[in-house]
Structure formats: C-alpha cells, structure tokens
Short mmCIF file of C-alpha atoms in Angstrom, two decimals:
data_model
loop_
_atom_site.label_atom_id
_atom_site.label_comp_id
_atom_site.label_asym_id
_atom_site.label_seq_id
_atom_site.Cartn_x
_atom_site.Cartn_y
_atom_site.Cartn_z
CA MET A 205 -1.05 1.06 32.52
CA SER A 206 -1.83 4.61 31.41
CA ARG A 207 -2.88 4.81 27.79
CA ASP A 208 0.02 7.15 27.05
CA GLN A 209 2.27 4.13 27.62
CA ASN A 210 0.32 1.88 25.24
CA ARG A 211 1.93 0.86 21.95
CA ALA A 212 0.14 0.45 18.62
CA PHE A 213 1.12 -1.53 15.52
CA LEU A 214 -0.88 -0.75 12.36
CA ILE A 215 -0.05 -3.28 9.66
CA VAL A 216 -1.30 -2.96 6.07
CA MET A 217 -1.41 -6.18 4.06
CA ASP A 218 -1.32 -4.34 0.76
CA SER A 219 -4.27 -5.37 -1.48
CA VAL A 220 -5.69 -8.18 0.72
CA GLY A 221 -9.33 -7.33 0.02
CA ILE A 222 -12.36 -9.36 1.09
CA GLY A 223 -14.96 -8.29 -1.49
CA GLY A 224 -18.33 -6.71 -0.89
CA ALA A 225 -17.56 -3.03 -1.56
CA PRO A 226 -20.96 -1.36 -1.98
CA ASP A 227 -19.68 0.90 -4.79
CA ALA A 228 -17.61 -1.71 -6.68
CA ALA A 229 -19.77 -1.35 -9.80
CA GLY A 230 -18.31 2.13 -10.29
CA PHE A 231 -14.72 0.86 -10.60
CA PHE A 232 -13.30 -1.03 -13.57
CA ASN A 233 -10.59 -3.35 -14.87
CA ASP A 234 -10.39 -3.50 -18.68
CA GLU A 235 -13.94 -2.09 -18.81
CA ARG A 236 -15.22 -4.86 -16.51
CA PRO A 237 -16.77 -3.51 -13.27
CA ASP A 238 -15.23 -4.69 -10.02
CA SER A 239 -18.60 -6.03 -8.82
CA GLY A 240 -17.89 -9.48 -7.41
CA ALA A 241 -14.13 -9.05 -7.09
CA ASN A 242 -12.90 -10.75 -3.93
CA THR A 243 -9.16 -11.17 -3.50
CA LEU A 244 -9.18 -13.54 -0.53
CA ALA A 245 -12.21 -15.65 -1.52
CA HIS A 246 -11.07 -16.18 -5.09
CA ILE A 247 -7.59 -17.25 -4.01
CA ALA A 248 -9.13 -19.69 -1.54
CA ALA A 249 -11.42 -21.03 -4.28
CA VAL A 250 -8.32 -22.23 -6.16
CA ARG A 251 -6.83 -23.90 -3.11
CA ALA A 252 -7.50 -23.96 0.62
CA LEU A 253 -5.47 -21.45 2.60
CA ALA A 254 -3.64 -22.30 5.82
CA LEU A 255 -3.83 -19.03 7.79
CA PRO A 256 -4.34 -20.18 11.38
CA ASN A 257 -3.11 -17.01 13.09
CA LEU A 258 -5.09 -14.48 11.06
CA ASP A 259 -8.12 -16.75 11.02
CA ARG A 260 -7.92 -17.10 14.80
CA LEU A 261 -8.26 -13.32 14.99
CA GLY A 262 -11.30 -13.45 12.71
CA LEU A 263 -10.22 -13.35 9.05
CA GLY A 264 -12.75 -15.92 7.84
CA ALA A 265 -15.51 -14.24 9.82
CA ALA A 266 -14.56 -10.83 8.39
CA LEU A 267 -14.66 -12.26 4.87
CA HIS A 268 -18.18 -13.60 5.41
CA LEU A 269 -19.30 -10.31 6.99
CA ALA A 270 -17.91 -8.25 4.09
CA SER A 271 -19.17 -10.27 1.17
CA GLY A 272 -21.12 -13.31 2.34
CA ALA A 273 -18.31 -15.53 1.03
CA GLN A 274 -16.83 -18.49 2.84
CA ALA A 275 -13.37 -19.83 2.16
CA ALA A 276 -11.91 -23.29 2.53
CA GLY A 277 -9.53 -23.33 5.47
CA LEU A 278 -10.94 -20.15 7.05
CA GLY A 279 -13.58 -21.10 9.59
CA ALA A 280 -12.17 -20.47 13.06
CA THR A 281 -14.24 -18.96 15.85
CA PRO A 282 -12.79 -15.45 16.23
CA GLN A 283 -10.66 -14.85 19.31
CA GLY A 284 -9.63 -11.31 18.38
CA LEU A 285 -11.14 -8.02 17.37
CA TRP A 286 -12.64 -8.45 13.91
CA GLY A 287 -14.72 -6.68 11.30
CA ALA A 288 -14.69 -5.26 7.77
CA ALA A 289 -14.02 -1.71 6.60
CA SER A 290 -15.34 0.25 3.63
CA GLU A 291 -13.61 3.15 1.89
CA VAL A 292 -15.25 6.40 0.80
CA SER A 293 -12.37 7.99 -1.16
CA ARG A 294 -12.95 7.76 -4.90
CA GLY A 295 -9.61 6.09 -5.63
CA LYS A 296 -8.75 2.42 -5.19
CA ASP A 297 -5.07 3.26 -4.92
CA THR A 298 -2.30 3.22 -2.33
CA PRO A 299 -2.44 6.86 -1.14
CA SER A 300 -6.24 6.91 -0.94
CA GLY A 301 -6.39 3.75 1.14
CA HIS A 302 -3.52 4.64 3.46
CA TRP A 303 -4.58 8.26 3.99
CA GLU A 304 -8.09 7.16 4.87
CA LEU A 305 -6.84 4.46 7.26
CA ALA A 306 -4.77 7.24 8.85
CA GLY A 307 -7.87 9.43 9.26
CA VAL A 308 -7.95 11.50 6.06
CA PRO A 309 -10.42 10.63 3.28
CA VAL A 310 -9.27 12.12 -0.02
CA PRO A 311 -11.31 15.33 -0.45
CA PHE A 312 -10.75 15.70 -4.20
CA GLU A 313 -10.74 13.69 -7.42
CA TRP A 314 -7.33 12.42 -8.53
CA HIS A 315 -6.09 13.18 -12.03
CA TYR A 316 -5.67 10.08 -14.20
CA PHE A 317 -3.77 10.02 -17.48
CA PRO A 318 -5.79 8.74 -20.45
CA LYS A 319 -5.28 5.23 -21.78
CA THR A 320 -3.86 6.53 -25.05
CA ARG A 321 -0.43 6.70 -26.60
CA PRO A 322 0.84 9.29 -25.90
CA ALA A 323 -0.66 9.39 -22.41
CA PHE A 324 0.99 12.60 -21.22
CA PRO A 325 0.26 16.10 -22.50
CA PRO A 326 2.95 17.44 -24.86
CA GLU A 327 4.03 20.24 -22.53
CA LEU A 328 4.59 17.80 -19.65
CA THR A 329 6.55 15.50 -21.96
CA ARG A 330 8.72 18.42 -23.03
CA GLN A 331 9.34 19.44 -19.42
CA ILE A 332 10.31 15.91 -18.35
CA ALA A 333 12.82 15.62 -21.18
CA GLU A 334 14.24 19.05 -20.37
CA LEU A 335 14.64 18.12 -16.69
CA ALA A 336 16.27 14.84 -17.70
CA GLY A 337 18.66 16.59 -20.07
CA THR A 338 17.48 14.47 -22.99
CA SER A 339 15.78 15.21 -26.28
CA GLY A 340 12.81 12.98 -25.52
CA ILE A 341 11.23 10.27 -23.35
CA LEU A 342 10.32 6.64 -23.99
CA GLY A 343 7.03 4.94 -23.24
CA ASN A 344 4.47 7.71 -22.70
CA CYS A 345 1.71 5.15 -22.18
CA HIS A 346 -0.11 2.88 -19.74
CA ALA A 347 2.07 -0.14 -19.06
CA SER A 348 3.12 -2.90 -16.69
CA GLY A 349 6.42 -1.99 -15.07
CA THR A 350 8.12 -5.28 -15.85
CA GLU A 351 6.76 -5.51 -19.39
CA ILE A 352 7.87 -2.01 -20.34
CA LEU A 353 11.41 -2.82 -19.20
CA ALA A 354 11.46 -5.79 -21.55
CA GLU A 355 10.05 -3.63 -24.35
CA LEU A 356 12.11 -0.46 -23.91
CA GLY A 357 15.06 -1.23 -21.61
CA ALA A 358 17.52 -1.78 -24.44
CA GLU A 359 16.39 1.40 -26.21
CA HIS A 360 16.81 3.28 -22.94
CA LEU A 361 20.43 2.10 -22.77
CA ARG A 362 21.02 3.16 -26.37
CA THR A 363 19.39 6.59 -26.15
CA GLY A 364 19.67 7.53 -22.47
CA TRP A 365 16.00 8.63 -22.54
CA PRO A 366 13.97 7.90 -19.37
CA ILE A 367 11.08 5.43 -19.62
CA CYS A 368 7.89 7.19 -18.51
CA TYR A 369 4.59 5.39 -18.04
CA THR A 370 1.38 5.36 -16.01
CA SER A 371 -1.39 3.00 -14.94
CA ALA A 372 -5.00 3.03 -13.77
CA ASP A 373 -3.75 4.78 -10.61
CA SER A 374 -3.05 8.50 -10.43
CA VAL A 375 0.65 8.03 -10.99
CA LEU A 376 3.57 8.87 -13.27
CA GLN A 377 6.39 6.32 -13.11
CA ILE A 378 9.90 6.90 -14.43
CA ALA A 379 12.24 3.95 -14.98
CA ALA A 380 15.96 4.31 -15.62
CA HIS A 381 19.07 2.17 -15.35
CA GLU A 382 20.81 2.73 -11.99
CA GLU A 383 24.29 2.68 -13.53
CA ALA A 384 23.86 3.97 -17.09
CA PHE A 385 21.43 6.77 -16.19
CA GLY A 386 22.39 7.07 -12.52
CA LEU A 387 20.27 6.49 -9.42
CA GLY A 388 20.84 9.97 -8.02
CA ARG A 389 19.95 11.53 -11.35
CA LEU A 390 16.72 9.50 -11.52
CA LEU A 391 15.67 10.48 -8.00
CA ASP A 392 16.39 14.13 -8.69
CA LEU A 393 14.36 13.94 -11.90
CA CYS A 394 11.38 12.35 -10.13
CA GLU A 395 11.43 14.93 -7.35
CA LYS A 396 11.33 17.75 -9.90
CA VAL A 397 8.61 16.07 -11.99
CA ALA A 398 6.54 15.61 -8.83
CA ALA A 399 6.58 19.37 -8.34
CA LEU A 400 5.10 19.70 -11.86
CA VAL A 401 2.31 17.14 -11.55
CA HIS A 402 1.21 17.41 -7.91
CA PRO A 403 -0.69 20.65 -8.70
CA MET A 404 -2.54 18.58 -11.36
CA ARG A 405 -3.68 16.19 -8.54
CA VAL A 406 -1.45 13.38 -9.78
CA GLY A 407 -0.96 11.41 -6.58
CA ARG A 408 2.56 10.07 -7.01
CA VAL A 409 5.68 10.16 -9.12
CA ILE A 410 7.53 6.88 -8.65
CA ALA A 411 11.21 6.33 -9.39
CA ARG A 412 11.66 2.81 -10.80
CA PRO A 413 15.40 2.09 -11.02
CA PHE A 414 16.59 -1.11 -12.66
CA LEU A 415 19.77 -2.99 -13.53
CA GLY A 416 20.84 -5.62 -16.03
CA GLN A 417 21.22 -5.99 -19.76
CA GLU A 418 18.87 -6.69 -22.65
CA GLY A 419 16.87 -9.81 -21.95
CA ALA A 420 17.71 -9.71 -18.24
CA PHE A 421 16.54 -6.40 -16.80
CA ARG A 422 15.39 -6.41 -13.18
CA ARG A 423 13.96 -3.68 -10.99
CA THR A 424 15.91 -2.91 -7.83
CA ALA A 425 14.72 -2.15 -4.30
CA ASN A 426 15.68 1.53 -4.65
CA ARG A 427 12.17 2.56 -5.66
CA HIS A 428 11.12 5.92 -4.25
CA ASP A 429 7.61 7.43 -4.24
CA TYR A 430 7.11 11.19 -4.34
CA ALA A 431 3.55 11.56 -3.05
CA ILE A 432 1.30 14.54 -2.49
CA PRO A 433 1.23 15.30 1.24
CA ALA A 434 -2.03 14.36 2.94
CA PRO A 435 -4.30 17.45 3.07
CA ALA A 436 -5.02 17.14 6.79
CA GLU A 437 -3.47 15.79 9.97
CA THR A 438 -3.00 12.01 10.00
CA ILE A 439 -2.57 9.64 12.91
CA LEU A 440 1.20 9.90 12.32
CA ASP A 441 1.06 13.69 12.62
CA ARG A 442 -1.10 13.46 15.73
CA ALA A 443 1.22 10.96 17.43
CA ALA A 444 4.39 12.88 16.53
CA GLY A 445 2.81 16.16 17.63
CA ALA A 446 2.08 14.62 21.02
CA GLY A 447 5.74 13.70 21.40
CA ARG A 448 5.30 10.01 20.60
CA VAL A 449 7.88 8.04 18.64
CA THR A 450 6.61 6.84 15.26
CA HIS A 451 8.14 4.04 13.18
CA ALA A 452 7.43 3.68 9.44
CA ILE A 453 8.14 0.27 7.88
CA GLY A 454 8.35 -0.18 4.11
CA LYS A 455 6.83 2.49 1.88
CA ILE A 456 4.85 4.22 4.65
CA GLY A 457 7.41 7.03 4.68
CA ASP A 458 6.94 7.71 0.98
CA ILE A 459 3.13 7.47 1.14
CA PHE A 460 2.97 10.11 3.87
CA SER A 461 5.71 12.33 2.40
CA HIS A 462 7.86 11.54 5.45
CA ARG A 463 5.60 13.69 7.63
CA GLY A 464 5.04 12.74 11.26
CA ILE A 465 7.68 9.98 11.13
CA SER A 466 10.51 9.57 13.63
CA HIS A 467 12.25 6.52 12.16
CA LEU A 468 12.22 4.82 8.73
CA HIS A 469 12.79 1.07 8.35
CA LYS A 470 13.32 -0.09 4.75
CA GLY A 471 14.38 -3.35 3.16
CA GLN A 472 14.98 -5.24 -0.05
CA SER A 473 11.86 -7.38 0.39
CA ASP A 474 8.86 -8.04 2.61
CA ALA A 475 10.99 -10.61 4.41
CA ASP A 476 13.33 -7.79 5.44
CA LEU A 477 10.39 -5.66 6.54
CA ALA A 478 9.06 -8.53 8.63
CA GLN A 479 12.30 -8.61 10.57
CA HIS A 480 11.93 -4.89 11.31
CA LEU A 481 8.37 -5.49 12.54
CA LEU A 482 9.37 -8.37 14.81
CA ARG A 483 12.31 -6.40 16.16
CA LEU A 484 10.12 -3.40 16.93
CA ALA A 485 7.69 -5.63 18.79
CA GLU A 486 10.59 -6.16 21.18
CA GLU A 487 12.14 -2.68 21.05
CA ALA A 488 9.52 -0.02 20.22
CA GLU A 489 9.17 2.63 22.87
CA PRO A 490 6.21 2.94 25.29
CA GLY A 491 3.52 5.10 23.71
CA SER A 492 4.88 4.57 20.19
CA LEU A 493 3.10 3.95 16.90
CA THR A 494 4.53 1.52 14.33
CA PHE A 495 2.91 1.75 10.88
CA ALA A 496 3.92 -0.95 8.36
CA ASN A 497 3.12 -1.77 4.75
CA PHE A 498 3.77 -5.19 3.20
CA VAL A 499 3.62 -4.50 -0.52
CA GLU A 500 4.53 -7.78 -2.23
CA PHE A 501 1.00 -9.23 -2.13
CA ASP A 502 0.13 -6.37 -4.46
CA SER A 503 3.29 -5.75 -6.48
CA LEU A 504 4.44 -9.32 -7.10
CA TYR A 505 1.19 -11.29 -7.17
CA GLY A 506 -1.95 -9.17 -7.45
CA HIS A 507 -0.93 -7.04 -10.43
CA ARG A 508 0.64 -10.06 -12.10
CA ARG A 509 -2.51 -12.14 -11.51
CA ASP A 510 -0.48 -14.87 -9.81
CA ILE A 511 -2.97 -16.75 -7.61
CA GLU A 512 -0.56 -19.39 -6.34
CA GLY A 513 2.14 -16.84 -5.56
CA TYR A 514 -0.39 -14.73 -3.67
CA ALA A 515 -1.55 -17.77 -1.68
CA GLN A 516 1.99 -18.64 -0.69
CA ALA A 517 2.67 -15.03 0.34
CA LEU A 518 -0.43 -15.05 2.55
CA GLU A 519 0.67 -18.25 4.27
CA TRP A 520 4.16 -16.84 4.81
CA PHE A 521 2.72 -13.65 6.29
CA ASP A 522 0.42 -15.61 8.59
CA ARG A 523 3.52 -17.09 10.21
CA ILE A 524 4.92 -13.57 10.65
CA ALA A 525 1.63 -12.47 12.23
CA GLY A 526 1.85 -15.37 14.67
CA ALA A 527 5.43 -14.50 15.57
CA LEU A 528 4.45 -10.85 16.09
CA MET A 529 1.55 -11.69 18.38
CA ALA A 530 3.81 -13.93 20.45
CA ARG A 531 6.07 -10.91 21.06
CA LEU A 532 3.40 -8.34 21.95
CA ARG A 533 2.87 -7.17 25.52
CA PRO A 534 -0.06 -6.13 27.71
CA GLY A 535 -1.02 -2.63 26.62
CA ASP A 536 -0.22 -3.30 22.94
CA LEU A 537 -2.69 -3.12 20.07
CA ALA A 538 -1.95 -4.71 16.69
CA ILE A 539 -4.35 -4.09 13.79
CA PHE A 540 -4.01 -6.03 10.54
CA THR A 541 -5.87 -4.47 7.63
CA ALA A 542 -5.50 -3.59 3.91
CA ASP A 543 -5.74 -0.54 1.67
CA HIS A 544 -7.73 -1.95 -1.29
CA GLY A 545 -8.08 -5.24 -3.18
CA ASN A 546 -6.14 -6.72 -6.08
CA ASP A 547 -7.98 -9.89 -7.03
CA PRO A 548 -5.48 -12.10 -8.92
CA SER A 549 -8.36 -13.92 -10.62
CA TRP A 550 -9.86 -10.73 -12.06
CA SER A 551 -9.68 -9.06 -15.47
CA GLY A 552 -6.89 -6.63 -16.23
CA THR A 553 -3.92 -5.94 -13.98
CA ASP A 554 -5.16 -3.21 -11.67
CA HIS A 555 -6.49 -2.93 -8.12
CA THR A 556 -10.03 -4.01 -7.34
CA ARG A 557 -12.55 -2.08 -5.24
CA GLU A 558 -13.25 -4.17 -2.13
CA ARG A 559 -13.87 -4.00 1.58
CA VAL A 560 -10.88 -4.91 3.73
CA PRO A 561 -10.45 -6.92 6.93
CA VAL A 562 -9.85 -5.24 10.27
CA LEU A 563 -8.29 -7.74 12.68
CA GLY A 564 -7.01 -6.77 16.10
CA TRP A 565 -4.89 -8.28 18.86
CA GLY A 566 -5.04 -6.81 22.36
CA TYR A 567 -8.76 -6.48 23.13
CA GLY A 568 -9.87 -10.09 23.25
CA ALA A 569 -12.75 -11.42 21.19
CA GLN A 570 -14.59 -8.34 19.99
CA PRO A 571 -16.79 -8.19 16.86
CA ILE A 572 -16.86 -4.62 15.54
CA GLY A 573 -19.06 -5.19 12.48
CA GLN A 574 -18.95 -2.96 9.41
CA VAL A 575 -16.72 0.05 10.04
CA ALA A 576 -15.12 2.84 8.03
CA PHE A 577 -11.46 3.12 7.07
CA VAL A 578 -11.23 6.29 9.15
CA ASP A 579 -12.40 4.37 12.22
CA VAL A 580 -9.02 2.63 12.21
CA ALA A 581 -7.19 5.91 12.86
CA ALA A 582 -9.74 6.93 15.49
CA SER A 583 -9.25 3.63 17.28
CA VAL A 584 -5.45 3.82 17.21
CA ALA A 585 -5.66 7.34 18.65
CA ASP A 586 -8.06 6.10 21.32
CA HIS A 587 -5.73 3.26 22.29
CA LEU A 588 -2.74 5.59 22.52
CA GLY A 589 -4.65 8.16 24.58
CA LEU A 590 -4.39 10.81 21.84
CA ALA A 591 -6.98 13.38 20.88
CA PRO A 592 -9.33 12.15 18.12
CA VAL A 593 -8.00 12.36 14.58
CA GLY A 594 -10.19 12.61 11.48
CA PRO A 595 -13.93 11.99 11.19
CA GLY A 596 -13.83 8.39 12.40
CA ARG A 597 -15.15 6.80 15.60
CA SER A 598 -13.23 4.37 17.80
CA PHE A 599 -14.42 0.78 17.68
CA LEU A 600 -12.42 -0.22 20.79
CA ASP A 601 -14.08 -1.38 23.96
CA LEU A 602 -11.86 0.29 26.57
CA ARG A 603 -13.64 -1.07 29.65
#
C-alpha cells in the first residue's frame, strides 16, 4: 500500500508520565522539585497494575528505560514499537506537551500569574469585570477548580460575578453557572479575555461552566479552552494542507485552536471519547490522521492525587487500547504517548516534569530508545508519506 493511503492514530494519555526527566529538578510542586516524580511507577508501587495490552507493546520496558524503575505487573517482552520521549519546552503543561508532540517546541517562556491574592493585575481585573458586565470578579487567586466552586459558588449566584482563578500552568480560568450566568455569555467572555491575555503569553483561557446549588455544585462537560495558536506548522496543519482528513478527539481541537482539523469528536467523558476512537478505527478515511486526548487521568485523578482512581482509569484504558488494536488494519500506525506527568503520590496538585512513553502498533517489535517529543510528529508524517514537519527525526523502520 502506498504511504498516502496509510492511516495514523496519535493517542495522548494525558499525564501518564514514566519519570526520569533530565531537567525535573528545575520544576516544582509546592516548592518541592519534581526530581524523582514518576506517575506510573508510584501508582504501581501502591498496587500492581493489570495493563496487558499496553505492556505487550512495551510500557514496562519504556518505564525502565526512562527512569530505571520497574513496576509490579509490567514485565512483558515488548512486541510493539517502544521507547521514551523527553520534552524541551519549558512548560510542563497541556499546550507545551501537545504542540511539541505535533512538531512545535514552544519557542518562548509562558507568562505565569503569581501565587498571591490577588493574582491578576488590577487593569486585567477591571477589564474582565467590564467585559462580564459586572462590578467585580471573584477568586483572583491560584485554586483547585472544584474547591473554588465549593468556596465561591454560592457567592457567584448571589452577585453574578464570574469566578476567575489560575494555577501553576499559564492559564486563566473563568467559572460561571450555566443557567444563572449563561453558557453563551461565559464563552463569549472567555473568548474576549483570551484576546487580552494571549499577547501576554498566557497560554489558555478556559471556560469552566457548572450547575447545581450551594453544597452540590458540579462542573459540566461544556468546558472550552481558548488557546494561543501554535507558532509554526503542526502535524495537523501539514496533513490538512496535503488534503488529508484529520479527526480531533476530545480537547485536541481547543489545544490547536481548531487549526488543521477536519472533524471534531467531543463527549461528556473519556468513555464517550473511547467510542469515537473505536468507531474511527473502523471508519477513518485512507490517509487520515486521528489525534486523540484522554484527559481524565489528569483532571480527575492526577490533580486530585487519587492513586486508586488513576490505577482504575489506566486499567480501563488498557482495555480500550486492546479493542483499538483489534480493529486496526495493515497500513495503520497507532502511537500511545503522553504530554507530561501528574504523579498522584507527589506534593501539591500540579503536573510533574517526566519523560513519557512512546508505544506503537503497526511496525512489529521495534525498540526506538530515548527520543524527543518532536520525533513523534516526524514519525507520523513519515508514516503518512508527508513532508517532514518540525525539527524531529522519524524513528520508524520503513523497510
């Protein structure tokens, strides 16, 4: 089969790091350096993981390669393409990891809001309130998204003021009640605030709609990220520019500012996204690229430091990976990787700087060693028969 008929599936297991990042000492959680953080190994240290499909590709071997760690339940002889990737971008955040996997290391330093209260400069606070049509904002601090709803949700309903907060990432999040404040109004506000802060190198403005009453607030699935566009051509742009169909599953559309994307596939949960992925394994067009993000490892378990929940999510996803591989065809490539770590055993609540696994189906047993994030994009382009994208080098053996 000509390579222009090959299909590629690039699947990001959000935050499934495997330790060993050479620059981890320069990244922190609650003033503790990320040296020694290891999402997968530390989960497995609490209880053995049953991940037969990912381990058959080489997950346990990739873990040992990245960090020297070994994990109970992960000891299979690799039958797939396997290795570990290191990031060079100076952020351990979602856009940095995804852009670099797509061929574009971040060429600048992100702006981060200080861990003070207030966190935002007065002029920005004034502009947000003016755009919202209110006399002020709530929050104005670093916070957990669920905790700040419990703290300020009732006051938001009383005052109508939007809840604005940030984190260790380069982000400004705005939470508002879908019914009392209005979902459309929130999205419009976030789009306008993004235009204010993107020139400051703030990576994303995130709309965080919620529902419920005091004591029972819950975030909805209508989150929307307004991200800075990648500063150079990504693998999505390259594929779309060559006339290939591209499918974005989950928050990939938001991360890449909906550039280079033919079709969006969203859902209420990772379980919904898994059904899109399995369906596209059957239906995606020859020559197409499917790019998926599974966020709940990170959002539900990593940030909340829930080791058991993370372990269960990994075992659920392993079954999805097995079902996907059973549906793939000759000429397909599937790469399972991650964008950063989020060790649920670590200090604080933020991402951890780690290497990530690179596991591939479609090229037989092939150790690729230590590679760069950008090598993932170069390899996908190589498989699809596209011109090289980014500074990476293909790790595929195309004999």
